[in-house]
XYZ file of C-alpha atoms in Angstrom:
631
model
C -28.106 24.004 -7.200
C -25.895 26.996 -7.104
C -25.060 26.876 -3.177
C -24.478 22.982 -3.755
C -21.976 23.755 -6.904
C -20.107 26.577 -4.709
C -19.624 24.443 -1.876
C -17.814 21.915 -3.998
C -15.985 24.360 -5.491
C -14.774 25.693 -2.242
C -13.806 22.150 -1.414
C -12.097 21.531 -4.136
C -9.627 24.691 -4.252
C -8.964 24.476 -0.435
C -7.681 20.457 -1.192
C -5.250 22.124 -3.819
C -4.420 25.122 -1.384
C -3.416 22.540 1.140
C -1.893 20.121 -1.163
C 0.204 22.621 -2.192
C 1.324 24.312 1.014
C 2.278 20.891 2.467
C 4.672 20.707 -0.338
C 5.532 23.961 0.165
C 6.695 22.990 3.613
C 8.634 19.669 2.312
C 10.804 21.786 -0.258
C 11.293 23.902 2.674
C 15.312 23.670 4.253
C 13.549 23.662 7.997
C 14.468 20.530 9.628
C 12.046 19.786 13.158
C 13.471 16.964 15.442
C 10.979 14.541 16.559
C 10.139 13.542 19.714
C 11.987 10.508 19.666
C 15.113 12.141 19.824
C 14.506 13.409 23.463
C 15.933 17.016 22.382
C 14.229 20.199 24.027
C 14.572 23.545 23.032
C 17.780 24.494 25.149
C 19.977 21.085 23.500
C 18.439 22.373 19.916
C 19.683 25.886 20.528
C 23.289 24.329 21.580
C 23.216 21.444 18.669
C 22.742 24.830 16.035
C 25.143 27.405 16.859
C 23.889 30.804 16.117
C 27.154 31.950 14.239
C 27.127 29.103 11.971
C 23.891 30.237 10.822
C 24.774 33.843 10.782
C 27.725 32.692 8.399
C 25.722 30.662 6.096
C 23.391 33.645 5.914
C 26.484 35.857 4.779
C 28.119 33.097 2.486
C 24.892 33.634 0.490
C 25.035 37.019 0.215
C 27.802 36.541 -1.234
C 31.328 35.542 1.191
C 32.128 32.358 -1.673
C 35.218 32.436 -0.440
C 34.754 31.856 3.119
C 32.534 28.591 2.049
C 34.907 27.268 -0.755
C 36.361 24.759 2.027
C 33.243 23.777 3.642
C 31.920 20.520 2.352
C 29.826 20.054 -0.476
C 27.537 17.164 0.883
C 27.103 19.334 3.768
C 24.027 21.670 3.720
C 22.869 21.791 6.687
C 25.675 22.013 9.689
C 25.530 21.079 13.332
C 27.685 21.411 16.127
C 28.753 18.017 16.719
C 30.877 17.202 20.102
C 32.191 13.188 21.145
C 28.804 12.049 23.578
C 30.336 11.147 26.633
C 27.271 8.367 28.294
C 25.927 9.127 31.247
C 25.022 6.969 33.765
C 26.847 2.976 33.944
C 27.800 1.386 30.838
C 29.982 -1.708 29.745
C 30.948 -0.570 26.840
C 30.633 2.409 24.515
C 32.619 3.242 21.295
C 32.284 6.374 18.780
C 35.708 5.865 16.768
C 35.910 9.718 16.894
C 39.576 9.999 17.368
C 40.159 7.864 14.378
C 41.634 4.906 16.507
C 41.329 1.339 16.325
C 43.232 1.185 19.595
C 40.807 -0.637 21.392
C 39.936 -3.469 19.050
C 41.739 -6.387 18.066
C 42.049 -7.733 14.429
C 41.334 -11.131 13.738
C 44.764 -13.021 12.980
C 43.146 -16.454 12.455
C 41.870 -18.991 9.645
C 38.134 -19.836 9.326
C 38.374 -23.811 9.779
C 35.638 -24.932 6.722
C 37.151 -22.739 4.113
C 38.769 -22.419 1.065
C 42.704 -21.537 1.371
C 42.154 -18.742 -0.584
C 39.526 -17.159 1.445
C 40.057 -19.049 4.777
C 42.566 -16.153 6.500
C 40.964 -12.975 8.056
C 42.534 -10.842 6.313
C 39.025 -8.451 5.292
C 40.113 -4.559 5.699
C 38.587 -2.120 8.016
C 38.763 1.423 8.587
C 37.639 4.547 10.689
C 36.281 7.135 8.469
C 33.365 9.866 8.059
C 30.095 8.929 6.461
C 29.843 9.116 2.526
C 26.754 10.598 2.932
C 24.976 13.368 5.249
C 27.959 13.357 7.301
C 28.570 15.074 10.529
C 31.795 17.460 11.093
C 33.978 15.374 13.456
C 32.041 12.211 13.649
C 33.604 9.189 12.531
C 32.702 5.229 12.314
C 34.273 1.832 11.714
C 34.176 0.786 8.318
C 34.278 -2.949 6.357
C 36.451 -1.996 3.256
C 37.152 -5.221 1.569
C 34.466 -7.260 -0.304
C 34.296 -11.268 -0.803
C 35.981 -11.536 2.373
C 36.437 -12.756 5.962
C 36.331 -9.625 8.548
C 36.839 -10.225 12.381
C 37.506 -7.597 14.775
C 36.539 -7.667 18.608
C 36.674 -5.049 21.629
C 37.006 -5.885 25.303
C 34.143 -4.210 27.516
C 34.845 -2.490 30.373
C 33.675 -5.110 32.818
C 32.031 -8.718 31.964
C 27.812 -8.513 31.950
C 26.361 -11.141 34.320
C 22.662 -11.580 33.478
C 20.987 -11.331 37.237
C 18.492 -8.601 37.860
C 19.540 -5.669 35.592
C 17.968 -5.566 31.655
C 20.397 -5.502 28.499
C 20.538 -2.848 26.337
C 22.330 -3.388 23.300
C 22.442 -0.843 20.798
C 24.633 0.123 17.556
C 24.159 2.244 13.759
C 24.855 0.620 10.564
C 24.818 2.259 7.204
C 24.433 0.360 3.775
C 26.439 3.306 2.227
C 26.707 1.055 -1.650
C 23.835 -0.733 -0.632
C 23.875 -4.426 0.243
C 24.038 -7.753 -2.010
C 24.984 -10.643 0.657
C 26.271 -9.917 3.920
C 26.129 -9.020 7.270
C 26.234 -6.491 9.590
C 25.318 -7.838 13.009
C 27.642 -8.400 16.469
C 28.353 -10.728 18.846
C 28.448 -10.575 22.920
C 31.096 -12.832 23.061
C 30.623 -15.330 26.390
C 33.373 -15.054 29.393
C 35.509 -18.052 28.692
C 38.332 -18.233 30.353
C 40.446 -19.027 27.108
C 38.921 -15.873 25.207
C 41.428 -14.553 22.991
C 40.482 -11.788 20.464
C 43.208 -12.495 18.299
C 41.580 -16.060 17.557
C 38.129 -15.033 17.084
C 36.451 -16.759 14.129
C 33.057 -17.939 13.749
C 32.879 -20.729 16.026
C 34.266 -18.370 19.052
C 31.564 -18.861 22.028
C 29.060 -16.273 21.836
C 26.151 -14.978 23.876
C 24.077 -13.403 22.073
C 24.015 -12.161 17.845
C 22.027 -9.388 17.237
C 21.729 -7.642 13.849
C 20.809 -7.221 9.852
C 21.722 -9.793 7.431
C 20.329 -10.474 3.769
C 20.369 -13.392 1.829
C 19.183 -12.712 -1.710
C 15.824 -11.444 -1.159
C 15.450 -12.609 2.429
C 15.864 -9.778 5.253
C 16.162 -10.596 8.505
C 17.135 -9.008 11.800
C 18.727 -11.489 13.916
C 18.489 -11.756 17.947
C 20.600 -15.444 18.670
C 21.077 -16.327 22.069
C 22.399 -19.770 23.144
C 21.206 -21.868 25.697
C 22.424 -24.301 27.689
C 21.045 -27.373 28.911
C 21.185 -27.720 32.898
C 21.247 -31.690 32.830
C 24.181 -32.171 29.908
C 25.591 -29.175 29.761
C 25.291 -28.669 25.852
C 24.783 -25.665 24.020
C 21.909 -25.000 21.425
C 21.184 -21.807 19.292
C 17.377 -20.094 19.900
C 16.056 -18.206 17.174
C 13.968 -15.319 18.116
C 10.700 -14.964 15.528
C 10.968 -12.784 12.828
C 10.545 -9.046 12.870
C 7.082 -7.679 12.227
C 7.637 -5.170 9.676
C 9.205 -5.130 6.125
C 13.039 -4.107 6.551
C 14.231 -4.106 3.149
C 14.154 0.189 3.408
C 16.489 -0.338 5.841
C 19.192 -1.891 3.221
C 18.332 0.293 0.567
C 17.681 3.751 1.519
C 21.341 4.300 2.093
C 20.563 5.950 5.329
C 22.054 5.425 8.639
C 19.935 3.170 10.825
C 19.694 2.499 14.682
C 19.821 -0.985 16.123
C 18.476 -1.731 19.483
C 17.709 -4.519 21.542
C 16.067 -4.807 25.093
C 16.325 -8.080 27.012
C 14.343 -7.770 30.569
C 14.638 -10.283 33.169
C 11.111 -11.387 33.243
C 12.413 -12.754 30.365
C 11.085 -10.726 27.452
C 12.418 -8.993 24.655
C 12.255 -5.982 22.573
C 14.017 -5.033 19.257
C 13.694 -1.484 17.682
C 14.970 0.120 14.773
C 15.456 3.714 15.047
C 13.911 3.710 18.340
C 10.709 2.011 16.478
C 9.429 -1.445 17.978
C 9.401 -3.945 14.813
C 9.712 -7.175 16.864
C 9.084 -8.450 20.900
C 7.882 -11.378 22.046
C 9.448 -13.852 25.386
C 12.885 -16.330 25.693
C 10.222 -19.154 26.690
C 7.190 -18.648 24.190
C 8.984 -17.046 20.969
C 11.814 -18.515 20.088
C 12.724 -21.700 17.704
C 13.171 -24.211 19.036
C 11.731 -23.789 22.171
C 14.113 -23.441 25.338
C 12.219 -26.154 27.148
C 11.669 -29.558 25.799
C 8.008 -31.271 26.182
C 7.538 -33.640 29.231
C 6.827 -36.805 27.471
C 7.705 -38.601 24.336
C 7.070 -41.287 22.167
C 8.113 -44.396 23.618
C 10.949 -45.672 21.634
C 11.049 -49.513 22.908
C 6.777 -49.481 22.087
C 5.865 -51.530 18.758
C 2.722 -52.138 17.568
C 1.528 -55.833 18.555
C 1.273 -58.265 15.570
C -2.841 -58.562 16.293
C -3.431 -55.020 16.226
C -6.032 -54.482 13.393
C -6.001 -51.183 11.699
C -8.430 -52.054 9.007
C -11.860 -50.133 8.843
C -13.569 -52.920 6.701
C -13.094 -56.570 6.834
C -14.970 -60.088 5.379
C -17.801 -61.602 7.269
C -16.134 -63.554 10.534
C -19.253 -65.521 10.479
C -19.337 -66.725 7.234
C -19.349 -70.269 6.508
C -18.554 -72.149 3.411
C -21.466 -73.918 1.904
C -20.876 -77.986 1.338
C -21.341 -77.475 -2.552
C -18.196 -74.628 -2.726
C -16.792 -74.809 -5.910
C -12.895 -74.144 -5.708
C -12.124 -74.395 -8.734
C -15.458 -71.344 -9.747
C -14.171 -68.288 -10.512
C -14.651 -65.912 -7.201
C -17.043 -63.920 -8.489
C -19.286 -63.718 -11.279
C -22.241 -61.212 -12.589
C -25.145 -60.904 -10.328
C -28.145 -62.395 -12.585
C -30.473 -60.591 -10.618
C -28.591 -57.424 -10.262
C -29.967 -54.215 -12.005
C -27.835 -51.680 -13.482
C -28.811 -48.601 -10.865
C -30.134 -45.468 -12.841
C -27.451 -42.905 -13.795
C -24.848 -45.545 -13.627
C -22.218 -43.946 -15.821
C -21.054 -46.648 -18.087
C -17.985 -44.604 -20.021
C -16.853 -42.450 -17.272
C -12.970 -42.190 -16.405
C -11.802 -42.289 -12.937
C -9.988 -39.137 -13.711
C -10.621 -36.535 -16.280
C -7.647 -33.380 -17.956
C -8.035 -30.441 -15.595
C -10.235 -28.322 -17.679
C -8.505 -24.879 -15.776
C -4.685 -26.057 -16.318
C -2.920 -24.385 -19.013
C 0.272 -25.019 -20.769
C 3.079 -23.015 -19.970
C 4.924 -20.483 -21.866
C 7.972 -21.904 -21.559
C 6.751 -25.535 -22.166
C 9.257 -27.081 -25.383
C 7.687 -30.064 -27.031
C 10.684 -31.110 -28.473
C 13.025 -30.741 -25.309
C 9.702 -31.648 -22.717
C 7.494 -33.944 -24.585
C 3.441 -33.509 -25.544
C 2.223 -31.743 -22.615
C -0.805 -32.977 -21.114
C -3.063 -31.626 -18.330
C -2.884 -32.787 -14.723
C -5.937 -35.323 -13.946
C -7.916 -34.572 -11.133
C -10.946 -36.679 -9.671
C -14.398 -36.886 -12.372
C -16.670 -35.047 -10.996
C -19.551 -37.030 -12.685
C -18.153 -40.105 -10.316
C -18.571 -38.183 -6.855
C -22.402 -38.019 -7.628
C -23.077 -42.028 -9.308
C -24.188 -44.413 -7.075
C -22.090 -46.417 -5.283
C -21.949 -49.713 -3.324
C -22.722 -49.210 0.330
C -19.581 -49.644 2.970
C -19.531 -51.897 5.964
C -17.643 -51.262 9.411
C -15.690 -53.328 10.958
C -16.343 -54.002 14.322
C -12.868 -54.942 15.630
C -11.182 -51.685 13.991
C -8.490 -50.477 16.215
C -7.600 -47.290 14.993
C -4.147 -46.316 13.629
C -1.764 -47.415 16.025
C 1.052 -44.981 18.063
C 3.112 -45.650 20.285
C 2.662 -45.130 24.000
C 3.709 -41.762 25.837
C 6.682 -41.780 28.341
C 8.303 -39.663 30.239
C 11.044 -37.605 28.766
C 13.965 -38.678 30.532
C 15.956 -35.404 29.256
C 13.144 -33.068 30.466
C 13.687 -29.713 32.208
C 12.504 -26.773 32.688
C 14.365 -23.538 32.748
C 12.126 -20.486 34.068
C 14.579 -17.825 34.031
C 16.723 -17.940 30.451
C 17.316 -14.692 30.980
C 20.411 -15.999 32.995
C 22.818 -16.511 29.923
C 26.057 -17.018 30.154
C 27.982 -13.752 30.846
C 29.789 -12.098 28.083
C 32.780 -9.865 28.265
C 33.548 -9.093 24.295
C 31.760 -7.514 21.546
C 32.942 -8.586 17.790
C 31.791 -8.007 14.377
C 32.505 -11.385 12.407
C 31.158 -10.904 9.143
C 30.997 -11.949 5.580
C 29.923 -9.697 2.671
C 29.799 -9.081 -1.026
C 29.746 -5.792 -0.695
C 32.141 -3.393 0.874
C 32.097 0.204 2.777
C 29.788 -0.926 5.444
C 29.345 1.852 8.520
C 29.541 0.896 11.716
C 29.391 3.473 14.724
C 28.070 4.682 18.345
C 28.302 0.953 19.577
C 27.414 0.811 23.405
C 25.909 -2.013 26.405
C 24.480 -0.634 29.204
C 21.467 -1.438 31.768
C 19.183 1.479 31.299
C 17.088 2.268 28.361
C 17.473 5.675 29.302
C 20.535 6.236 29.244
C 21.030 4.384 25.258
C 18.212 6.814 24.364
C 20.016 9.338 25.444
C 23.173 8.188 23.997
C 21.013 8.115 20.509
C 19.814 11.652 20.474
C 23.856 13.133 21.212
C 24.576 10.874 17.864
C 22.017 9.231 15.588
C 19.586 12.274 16.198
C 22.228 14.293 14.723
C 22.748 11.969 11.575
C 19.154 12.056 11.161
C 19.001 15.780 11.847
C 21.335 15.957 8.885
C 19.945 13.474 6.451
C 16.413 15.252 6.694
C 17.528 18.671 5.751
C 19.369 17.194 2.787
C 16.856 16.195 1.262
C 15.346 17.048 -1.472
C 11.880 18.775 -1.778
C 8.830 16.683 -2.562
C 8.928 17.899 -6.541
C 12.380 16.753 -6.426
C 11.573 13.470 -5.153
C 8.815 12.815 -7.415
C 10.873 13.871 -10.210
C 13.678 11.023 -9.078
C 10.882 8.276 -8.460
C 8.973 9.044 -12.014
C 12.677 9.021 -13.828
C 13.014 5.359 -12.064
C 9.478 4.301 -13.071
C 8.497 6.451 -16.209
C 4.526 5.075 -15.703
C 4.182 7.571 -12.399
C 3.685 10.179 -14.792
C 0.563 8.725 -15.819
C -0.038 8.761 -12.177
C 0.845 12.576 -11.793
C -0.701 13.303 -14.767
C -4.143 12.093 -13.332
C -3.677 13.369 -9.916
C -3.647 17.144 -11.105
C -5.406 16.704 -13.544
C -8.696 14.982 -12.380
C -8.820 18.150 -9.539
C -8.268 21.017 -12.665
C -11.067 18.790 -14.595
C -13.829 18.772 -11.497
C -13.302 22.672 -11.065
C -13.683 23.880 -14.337
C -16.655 21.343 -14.556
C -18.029 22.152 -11.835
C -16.982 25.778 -11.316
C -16.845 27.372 -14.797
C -19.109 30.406 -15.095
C -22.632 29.562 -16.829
C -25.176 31.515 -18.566
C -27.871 33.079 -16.229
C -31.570 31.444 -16.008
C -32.823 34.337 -17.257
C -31.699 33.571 -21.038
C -32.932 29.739 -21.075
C -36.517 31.358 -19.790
C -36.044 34.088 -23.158
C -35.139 30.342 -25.453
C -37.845 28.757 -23.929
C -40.527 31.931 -23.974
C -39.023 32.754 -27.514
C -39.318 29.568 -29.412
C -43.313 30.469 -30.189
C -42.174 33.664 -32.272
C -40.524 31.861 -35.265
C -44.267 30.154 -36.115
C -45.698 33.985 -36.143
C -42.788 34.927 -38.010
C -43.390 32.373 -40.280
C -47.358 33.544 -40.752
C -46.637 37.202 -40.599
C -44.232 36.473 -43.644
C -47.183 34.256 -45.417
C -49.656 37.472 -45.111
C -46.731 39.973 -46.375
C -46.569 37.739 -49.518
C -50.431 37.591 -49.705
C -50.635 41.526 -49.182
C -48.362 41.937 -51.851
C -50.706 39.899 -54.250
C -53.535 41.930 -52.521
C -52.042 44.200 -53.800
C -51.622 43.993 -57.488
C -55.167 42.288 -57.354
C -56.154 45.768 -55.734
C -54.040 48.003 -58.586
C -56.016 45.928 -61.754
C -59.450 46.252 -60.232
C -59.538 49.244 -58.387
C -62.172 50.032 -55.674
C -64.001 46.076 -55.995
C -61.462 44.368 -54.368
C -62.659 46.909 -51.709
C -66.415 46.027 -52.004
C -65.941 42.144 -51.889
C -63.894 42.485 -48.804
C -66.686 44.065 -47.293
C -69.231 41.399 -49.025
C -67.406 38.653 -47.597
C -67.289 40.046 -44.104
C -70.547 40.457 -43.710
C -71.356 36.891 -45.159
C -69.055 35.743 -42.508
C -70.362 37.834 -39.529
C -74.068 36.035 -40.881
C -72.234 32.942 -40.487
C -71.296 33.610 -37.401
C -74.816 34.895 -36.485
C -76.869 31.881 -37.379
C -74.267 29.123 -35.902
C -74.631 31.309 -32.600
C -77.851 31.230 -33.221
C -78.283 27.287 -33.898
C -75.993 25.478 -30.855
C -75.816 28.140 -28.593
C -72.393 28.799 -29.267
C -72.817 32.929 -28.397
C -73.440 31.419 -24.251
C -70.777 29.327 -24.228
C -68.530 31.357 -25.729
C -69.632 33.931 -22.764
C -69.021 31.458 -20.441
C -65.700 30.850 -21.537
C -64.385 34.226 -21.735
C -65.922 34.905 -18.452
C -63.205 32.605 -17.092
C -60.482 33.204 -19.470
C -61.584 36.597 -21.308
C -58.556 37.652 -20.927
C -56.814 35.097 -23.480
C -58.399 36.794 -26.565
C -57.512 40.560 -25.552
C -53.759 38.970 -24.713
C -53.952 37.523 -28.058
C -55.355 40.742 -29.791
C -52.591 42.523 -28.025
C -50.092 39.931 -29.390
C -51.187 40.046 -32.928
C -50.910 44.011 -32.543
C -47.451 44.061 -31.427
C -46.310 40.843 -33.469
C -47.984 42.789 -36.642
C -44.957 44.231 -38.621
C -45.052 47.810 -38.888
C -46.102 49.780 -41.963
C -44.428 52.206 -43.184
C -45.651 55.545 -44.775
C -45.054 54.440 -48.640
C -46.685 51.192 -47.693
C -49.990 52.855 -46.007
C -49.932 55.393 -49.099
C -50.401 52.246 -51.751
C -54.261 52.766 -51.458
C -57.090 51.825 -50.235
C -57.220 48.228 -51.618
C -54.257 47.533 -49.316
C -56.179 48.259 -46.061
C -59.249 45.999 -47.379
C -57.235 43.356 -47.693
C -54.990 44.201 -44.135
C -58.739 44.012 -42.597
C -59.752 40.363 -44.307
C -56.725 38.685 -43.213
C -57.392 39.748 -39.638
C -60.872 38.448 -39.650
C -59.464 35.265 -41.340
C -56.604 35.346 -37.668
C -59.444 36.080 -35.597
C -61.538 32.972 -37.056
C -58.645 30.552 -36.084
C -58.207 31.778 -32.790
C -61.870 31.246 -32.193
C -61.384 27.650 -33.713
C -58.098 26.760 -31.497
């Protein structure tokens, strides 16, 4: 029992040792890149410059000065330098010279709008992040709220689809959060009237890609359009939603990492900081589907006037007697018919759904008496009923005939878009100061990865160390939800509970074996307290009549060692009292011994009272001796 209670005990404080140290390591201001960001040791060493770390060491040991300029959302500092990509890219922006020199504002009217809100006139602007910002890295910025933004770039060269993948990839930041908006691109198709200056929403596109939230709906768009190899026309496919929950990625305030990977076997891949949350395939995935089915309903078919869709029908062969009454009504009460047992005379057809319940916002006055729903009597489904006939010339439910679809195709490869040459950000939004940054379309994973780690890693590398520690956090989510205290309360408590249950220090075994050995000694006590009282009457018997209290103790001993004599004598007793101490002799001497050591002491006045004292002393031990002989 010990072994089993120290082993939980063990348990128990190495689950708060490591409970602790892993909290320990949260509140911690180390930072580790993960794997995803592709850095190894040498690019870490060159992304933290040693003398930037030497000088935050000094600034707290005390250079305030030399820190009062340094930025006080900034507590953890990298060496940030403007990624150049390597390898071949169509297009790749950072805004990092503060610029908009390469994109073209939007100088048109949106065609189904208001007046008032109809002009592109939303503002942007190149600025640094709000937030966990990098020294010298900058993004594009939506500024204006409840408005129409356009703004488009030329790429470097058109993208044909043919044998190379697409790799689109971009950041967005939330920074105030998002109510209704935006905040995806489009690849804006090669038309030979392209003109960035007249981009609005109904501008040809390629491809959309991106976040957008409509109240409580989030939803990561990939829109390509199709066209149709017989007519030409153009109709939007809707890739299946993403298979994760995004709405952290609105909320958290945090810059996020858009990618999207479209191979020409014709499948697809969408990530969000370089984590798959959505692929599927252009010909299996998408709504509606790029191919349409090879036959249809017939649209000249009709179903014939002699088609018979009913399942039951009168007797064909039924003829009508020469006494038919016409004017008898057409049907009457069986005579002969018997009611059939369990018939259920005052049943309804439909009974108050016992489980429905009125609800709390039901108003009599404004709503009327409510009632319950009705569903189907139960007690009906079980009462007979009258048997059903088929009929033989039933039909079925008609449909029209199958033909071939005359506008049928089928497109293999819809990889092979439309080329795009363009990238815009078209948006609409409620809410303002929207980050957008590190856009760029290349061929090569690879080299987009790559890309991420010289600019996103470093955002991230930020954000983490900012942080606060994991007391911190709790502390923030309990102050947004007061009833996690209840929750913390428990979880440290229930631990502290089992170990001092479990673990507390508890008397030996020793002292329960004393209790249990000891609990005997309060009926001696008792008796040994009975013959003081009697010894003291002994006594003063013994002072009033001298030496004959001495005599008849001795007279009635040896009347009851006669006693003894002739009962031995009579049934034997003397044998089988042999017998018995012969196998547990040793009781009475243990008991003799007992009574000796249990027999309070005397002390010298007490022996000195006389003689009559001892007399009596020496009958109440025969009288002990007689009992234990007895028992």
């Amino acid at each position: 029992m010990r072994l089993e209670r120290l082993r939980l005990c063990t348990a128990l404080l190495l689950s708060l040792l490591l409970v602790l140290g892993r909290a320990q390591e949260d509140s911690e201001a180390d930072v580790e890149v993960e794997d995803t960001l592709g850095l190894d040791e040498e690019e870490m060493r060159v992304l933290m410059s040693e003398d930037e770390a030497i000088a935050k060491r000094s600034s707290m040991a005390g250079k305030k000065a030399a820190t009062a300029t340094a930025d006080a959302n900034i507590s953890f500092q990298v060496t940030y330098k403007t990624p150049v990509p390597t390898g071949e890219v169509y297009f790749a922006e950072t805004f990092d010279d503060g610029s908009l020199d390469r994109w073209q504002l939007s100088k048109t009217v949106k065609g189904d709008a208001d007046d008032e809100i109809a002009k592109y006139d939303g503002k942007w602007s190149v600025e640094v992040l709000k937030e966990n910002k990098v020294p010298g890295d900058k993004g594009l910025v939506l500024k204006s709220r409840a408005k129409h933004h356009a703004i488009a770039s030329l790429l470097n060269k058109p993208f044909v689809f043919k044998d190379d993948p697409l790799v689109v990839q971009y950041e967005v930041n939330f920074q105030d959060g998002i109510d209704c908006g935006g905040a995806y691109i489009k690849l804006l198709s090669d038309e030979a009237d392209l003109n960035l200056e007249q981009f609005h929403d109904r501008t040809p596109y390629t491809i959309m890609f991106g976040p957008d939230k409509c109240g409580e709906d989030y939803k990561l768009h990939f829109i390509f359009r199709h066209e149709n190899p017989l007519n030409k026309d153009i109709e939007e496919k809707h890739a299946k939603r993403a298979d994760v929950d995004l709405k952290k990625f609105y909320t958290d305030k945090k810059t996020h990492l858009y990618t999207l990977v479209l191979n020409p076997d014709n499948s697809y891949e969408m990530f969000i900081d370089q984590s798959s949350v959505s692929r599927g395939n252009l010909l299996h995935d998408v709504v509606p589907p790029v191919n349409p089915p090879r036959e249809i309903d017939d649209p000249t078919d009709s179903k014939p006037e002699d088609w018979d869709e009913r399942a039951k029908i009168p007797d064909p062969e039924a003829v009508k007697p020469d006494d038919w009454d016409e004017e008898a009504p057409a049907k009457i009460e069986d005579p002969d018919a018997l009611k059939p047992e369990g018939w259920l005379d005052d049943e309804p057809e439909f009974v108050p759904d016992p489980s429905a319940e009125k609800p709390e916002d039901w108003d009599e006055e404004m709503d009327g008496e409510w009632e319950a729903p009705q569903i189907p009597n139960s007690a009906c489904e079980t009462a007979p009923a009258a048997p059903l006939v088929d009929n033989p010339n039933y039909q079925g439910v008609w449909k029209p005939r199958k033909m071939q679809n005359p506008e049928f195709f089928e497109d293999l490869q819809p990889f092979r878009m439309r080329p795009f040459r363009a990238i815009g950000l078209e948006l609409w939004s409620m809410t303002s100061d929207i980050y957008f940054d590190n856009f760029i379309v290349t061929s090569h994973k690879e080299v987009a990865d790559r890309w991420a780690s010289d600019t996103w890693g470093l955002k991230k590398l930020v954000a983490s160390a900012n942080e606060p520690g994991i007391f911190a956090q709790l502390t923030m989510a309990a102050e947004e939800r007061p009833w996690l205290w209840v929750v913390y309360i428990l979880t440290v408590g229930l631990p502290v509970g089992l170990v001092v249950l479990f673990c507390w220090p508890k008397k030996p075994d020793d002292e329960y074996v004393y209790k249990k050995v000891d609990v005997p000694n309060e009926d001696v006590e008792e008796e040994e307290e009975e013959e003081e009282e009697e010894a003291a009457l002994g006594e003063e018997q013994a002072r009033e009549n001298g030496e004959a209290t001495q005599a008849e103790a001795g007279e009635e001993e040896e009347e009851e060692e006669e006693e003894e004599e002739d009962v031995n004598g009579v049934s034997g007793y003397d044998e089988e009292e042999e017998e018995v101490n012969g196998i547990s002799g040793h009781y009475d001497e243990e008991e003799e011994e007992e009574d000796k050591t249990k027999t309070p002491e005397r002390t010298t006045d007490e022996l000195s009272k006389g003689e009559g004292e001892g007399a009596e002393e020496g009958h109440k031990q025969s009288v002990r001796k007689r009992k234990v002989r007895k028992d």
